[in-house]
PDB file of C-alpha atoms in Angstrom:
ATOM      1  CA  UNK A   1       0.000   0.000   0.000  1.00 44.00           C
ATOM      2  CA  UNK A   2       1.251   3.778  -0.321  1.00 44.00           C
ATOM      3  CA  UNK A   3       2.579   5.570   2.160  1.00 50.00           C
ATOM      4  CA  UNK A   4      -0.675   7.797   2.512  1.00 54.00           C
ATOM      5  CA  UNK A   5      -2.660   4.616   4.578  1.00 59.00           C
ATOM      6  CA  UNK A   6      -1.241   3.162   7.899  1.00 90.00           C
ATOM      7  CA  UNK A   7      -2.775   0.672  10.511  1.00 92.00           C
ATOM      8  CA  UNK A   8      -2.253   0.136  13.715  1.00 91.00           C
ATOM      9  CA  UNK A   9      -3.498  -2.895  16.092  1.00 94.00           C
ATOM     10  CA  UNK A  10      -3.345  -2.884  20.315  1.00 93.00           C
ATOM     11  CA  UNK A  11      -2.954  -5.801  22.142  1.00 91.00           C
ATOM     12  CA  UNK A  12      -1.468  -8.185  19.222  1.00 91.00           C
ATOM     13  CA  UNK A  13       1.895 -10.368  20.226  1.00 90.00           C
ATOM     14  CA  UNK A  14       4.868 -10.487  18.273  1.00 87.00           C
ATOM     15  CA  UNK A  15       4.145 -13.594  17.163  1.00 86.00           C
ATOM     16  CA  UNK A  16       1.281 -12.047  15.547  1.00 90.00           C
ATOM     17  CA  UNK A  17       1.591 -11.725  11.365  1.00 91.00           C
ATOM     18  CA  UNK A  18      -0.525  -9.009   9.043  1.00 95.00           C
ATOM     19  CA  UNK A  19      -1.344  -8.050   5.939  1.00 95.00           C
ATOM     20  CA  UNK A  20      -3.438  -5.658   4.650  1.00 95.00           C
ATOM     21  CA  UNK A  21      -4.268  -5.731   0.892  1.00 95.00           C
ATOM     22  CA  UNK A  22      -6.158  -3.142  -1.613  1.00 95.00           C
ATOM     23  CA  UNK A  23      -8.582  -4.762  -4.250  1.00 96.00           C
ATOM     24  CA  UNK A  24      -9.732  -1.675  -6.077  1.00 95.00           C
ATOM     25  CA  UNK A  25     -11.544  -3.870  -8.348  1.00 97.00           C
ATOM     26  CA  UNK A  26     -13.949  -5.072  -5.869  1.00 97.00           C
ATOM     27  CA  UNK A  27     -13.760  -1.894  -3.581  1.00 97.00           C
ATOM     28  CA  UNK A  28     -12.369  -3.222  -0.453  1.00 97.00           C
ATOM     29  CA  UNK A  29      -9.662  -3.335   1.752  1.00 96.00           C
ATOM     30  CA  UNK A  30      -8.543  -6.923   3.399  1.00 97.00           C
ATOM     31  CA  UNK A  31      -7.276  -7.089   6.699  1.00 97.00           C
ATOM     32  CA  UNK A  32      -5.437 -10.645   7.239  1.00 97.00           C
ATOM     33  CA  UNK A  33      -4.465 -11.550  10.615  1.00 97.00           C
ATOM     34  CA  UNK A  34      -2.497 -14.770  11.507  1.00 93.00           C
ATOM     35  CA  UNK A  35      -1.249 -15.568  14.998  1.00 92.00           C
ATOM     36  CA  UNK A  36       0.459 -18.805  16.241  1.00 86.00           C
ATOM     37  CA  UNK A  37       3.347 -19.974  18.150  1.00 82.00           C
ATOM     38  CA  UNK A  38       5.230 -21.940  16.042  1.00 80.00           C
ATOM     39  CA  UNK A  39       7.901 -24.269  16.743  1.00 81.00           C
ATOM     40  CA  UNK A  40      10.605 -25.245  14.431  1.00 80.00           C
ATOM     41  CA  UNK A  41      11.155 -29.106  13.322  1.00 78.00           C
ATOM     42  CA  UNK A  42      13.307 -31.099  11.257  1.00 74.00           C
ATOM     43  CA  UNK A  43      16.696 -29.277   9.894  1.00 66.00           C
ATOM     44  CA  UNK A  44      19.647 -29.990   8.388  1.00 59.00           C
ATOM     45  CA  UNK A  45      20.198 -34.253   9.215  1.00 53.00           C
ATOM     46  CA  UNK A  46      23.171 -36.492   8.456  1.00 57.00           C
ATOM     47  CA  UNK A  47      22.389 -40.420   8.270  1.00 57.00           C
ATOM     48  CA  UNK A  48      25.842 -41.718   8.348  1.00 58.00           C
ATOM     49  CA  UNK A  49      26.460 -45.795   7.871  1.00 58.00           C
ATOM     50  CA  UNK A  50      27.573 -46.755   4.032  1.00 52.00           C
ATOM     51  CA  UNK A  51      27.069 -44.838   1.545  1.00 52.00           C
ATOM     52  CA  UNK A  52      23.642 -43.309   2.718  1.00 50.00           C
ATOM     53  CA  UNK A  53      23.560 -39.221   3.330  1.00 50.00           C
ATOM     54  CA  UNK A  54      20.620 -37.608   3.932  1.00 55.00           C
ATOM     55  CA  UNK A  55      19.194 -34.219   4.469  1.00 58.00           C
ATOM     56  CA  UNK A  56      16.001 -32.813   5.689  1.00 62.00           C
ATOM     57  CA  UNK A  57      14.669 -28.844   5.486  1.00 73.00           C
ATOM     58  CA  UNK A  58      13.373 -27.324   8.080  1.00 75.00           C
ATOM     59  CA  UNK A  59       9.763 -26.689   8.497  1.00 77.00           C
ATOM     60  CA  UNK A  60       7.642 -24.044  11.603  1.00 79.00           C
ATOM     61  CA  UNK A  61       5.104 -26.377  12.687  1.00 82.00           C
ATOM     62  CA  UNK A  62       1.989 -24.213  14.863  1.00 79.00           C
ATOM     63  CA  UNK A  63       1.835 -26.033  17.663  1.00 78.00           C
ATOM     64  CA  UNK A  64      -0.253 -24.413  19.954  1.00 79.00           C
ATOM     65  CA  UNK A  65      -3.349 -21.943  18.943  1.00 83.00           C
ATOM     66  CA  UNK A  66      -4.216 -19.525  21.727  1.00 87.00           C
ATOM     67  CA  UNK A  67      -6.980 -17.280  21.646  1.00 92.00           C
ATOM     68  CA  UNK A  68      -6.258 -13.468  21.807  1.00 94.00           C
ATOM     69  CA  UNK A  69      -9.094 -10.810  22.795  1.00 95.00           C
ATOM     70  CA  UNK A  70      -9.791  -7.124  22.538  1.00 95.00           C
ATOM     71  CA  UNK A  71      -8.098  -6.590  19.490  1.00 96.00           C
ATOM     72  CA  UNK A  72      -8.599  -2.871  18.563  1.00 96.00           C
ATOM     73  CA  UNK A  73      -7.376  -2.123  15.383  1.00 97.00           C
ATOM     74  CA  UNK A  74      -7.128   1.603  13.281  1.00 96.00           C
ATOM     75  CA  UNK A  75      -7.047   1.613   9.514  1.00 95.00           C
ATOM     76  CA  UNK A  76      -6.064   5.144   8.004  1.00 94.00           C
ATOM     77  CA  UNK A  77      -7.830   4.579   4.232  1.00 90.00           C
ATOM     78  CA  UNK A  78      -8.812   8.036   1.861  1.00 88.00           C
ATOM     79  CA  UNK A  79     -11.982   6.015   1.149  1.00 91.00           C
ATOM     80  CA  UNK A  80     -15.012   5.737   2.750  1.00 92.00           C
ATOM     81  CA  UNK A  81     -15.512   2.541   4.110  1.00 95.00           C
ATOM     82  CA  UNK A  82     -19.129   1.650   3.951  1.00 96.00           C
ATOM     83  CA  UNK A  83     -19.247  -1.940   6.087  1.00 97.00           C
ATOM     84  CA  UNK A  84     -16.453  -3.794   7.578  1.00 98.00           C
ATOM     85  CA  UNK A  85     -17.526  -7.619   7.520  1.00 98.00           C
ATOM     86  CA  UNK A  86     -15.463 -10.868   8.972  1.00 97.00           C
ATOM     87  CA  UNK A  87     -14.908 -12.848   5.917  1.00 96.00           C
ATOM     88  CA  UNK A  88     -16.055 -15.770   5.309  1.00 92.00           C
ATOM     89  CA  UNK A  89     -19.652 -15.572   6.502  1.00 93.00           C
ATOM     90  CA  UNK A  90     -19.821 -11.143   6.330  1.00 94.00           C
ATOM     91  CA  UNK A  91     -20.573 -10.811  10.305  1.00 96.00           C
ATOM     92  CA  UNK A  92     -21.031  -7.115  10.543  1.00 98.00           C
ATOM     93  CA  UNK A  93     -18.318  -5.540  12.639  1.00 98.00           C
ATOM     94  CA  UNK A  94     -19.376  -2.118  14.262  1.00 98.00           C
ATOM     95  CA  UNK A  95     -16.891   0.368  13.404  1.00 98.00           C
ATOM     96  CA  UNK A  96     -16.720   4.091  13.805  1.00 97.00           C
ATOM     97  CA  UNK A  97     -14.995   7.258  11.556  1.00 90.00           C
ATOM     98  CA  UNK A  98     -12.121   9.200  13.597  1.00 86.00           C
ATOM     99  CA  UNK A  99     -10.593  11.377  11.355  1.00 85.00           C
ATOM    100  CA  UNK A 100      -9.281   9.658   8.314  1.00 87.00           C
ATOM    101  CA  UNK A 101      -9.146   6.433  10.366  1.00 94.00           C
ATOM    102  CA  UNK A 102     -11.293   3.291  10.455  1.00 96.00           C
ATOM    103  CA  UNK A 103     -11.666   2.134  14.250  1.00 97.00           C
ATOM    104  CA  UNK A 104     -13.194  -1.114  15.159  1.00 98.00           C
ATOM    105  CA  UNK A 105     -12.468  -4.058  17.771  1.00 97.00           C
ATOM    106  CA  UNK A 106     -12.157  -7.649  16.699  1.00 96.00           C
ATOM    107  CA  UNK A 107     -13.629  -9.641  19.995  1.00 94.00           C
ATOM    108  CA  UNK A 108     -11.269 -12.477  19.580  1.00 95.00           C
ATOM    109  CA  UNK A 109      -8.825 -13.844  17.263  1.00 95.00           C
ATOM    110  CA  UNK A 110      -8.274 -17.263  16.869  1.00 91.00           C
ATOM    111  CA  UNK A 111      -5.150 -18.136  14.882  1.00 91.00           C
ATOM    112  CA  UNK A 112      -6.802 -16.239  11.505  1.00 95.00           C
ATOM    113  CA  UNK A 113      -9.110 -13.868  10.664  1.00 97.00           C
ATOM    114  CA  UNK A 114      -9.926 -12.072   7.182  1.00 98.00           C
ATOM    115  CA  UNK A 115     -12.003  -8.488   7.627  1.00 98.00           C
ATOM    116  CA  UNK A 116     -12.714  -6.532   4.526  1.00 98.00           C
ATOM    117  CA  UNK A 117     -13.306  -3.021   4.565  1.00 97.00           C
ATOM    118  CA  UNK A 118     -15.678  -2.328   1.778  1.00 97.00           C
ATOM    119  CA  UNK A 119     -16.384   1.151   0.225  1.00 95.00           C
TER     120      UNK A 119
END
C-alpha cells in the first residue's frame, strides 16, 4: 500500500503476522491476521552408515493456537468505508470514523481472521 494509509493494532503479540491488501476492483480493503506460536522441526540431518547421506529442510510447525481478545485495530484509508464484515460468513463488525481512520475491535482472534473493509 502507499505511504498515505497506515494501521495500527493494540494488544497483538509479536508472534502475531498481518497483511493488509487493496482490491480496487472489488472496492475493499482486506485485513489478514495470523497468529500462532510456532515451533521449528526437522533441519539440516546427516544419516551416516555406508554410503547413505541424507538431508532434511526445516519446516515451523503451529503447535499451539491460543486465543487473543480485545483486538482494537485503526485503519487510516482516503476512502469511505461503507461496512467492515469478517470474511467468510460477512458478520457485521461495528466500526466508527475518527478522522481519516477506520476504528473497530475484533472480539477475539483465533489463529486467523480475514475483515474486509468495503467502500
Amino acid at each position: 500500500l502507499s505511504d498515505d494509509r497506515s494501521l495500527q493494532i493494540e494488544g497483538l503479540p509479536s508472534t502475531a503476522r498481518v497483511t493488509l491488501t487493496h482490491q480496487s476492483s472489488d472496492r475493499r480493503f482486506v485485513l489478514h491476521l495470523l497468529n500462532g506460536v510456532t515451533i521449528n522441526r526437522g533441519g539440516a540431518a546427516a544419516v551416516h552408515g555406508g554410503n547413505i547421506s541424507a538431508a532434511m529442510s526445516s519446516y515451523e510447525v503451529i503447535e499451539e493456537v491460543r486465543p487473543i481478545y480485545g483486538l482494537r485495530i485503526r485503519v487510516r484509508v482516503q476512502e469511505h468505508v461503507e461496512a467492515v464484515t469478517a470474511e467468510p460468513g460477512g458478520r457485521q463488525i461495528p466500526f466508527s470514523q475518527d478522522g481519516d481512520f477506520i476504528v473497530f475491535a475484533l472480539e477475539q482472534l483465533l489463529h486467523h481472521q480475514m475483515l474486509a473493509l468495503s467502500y
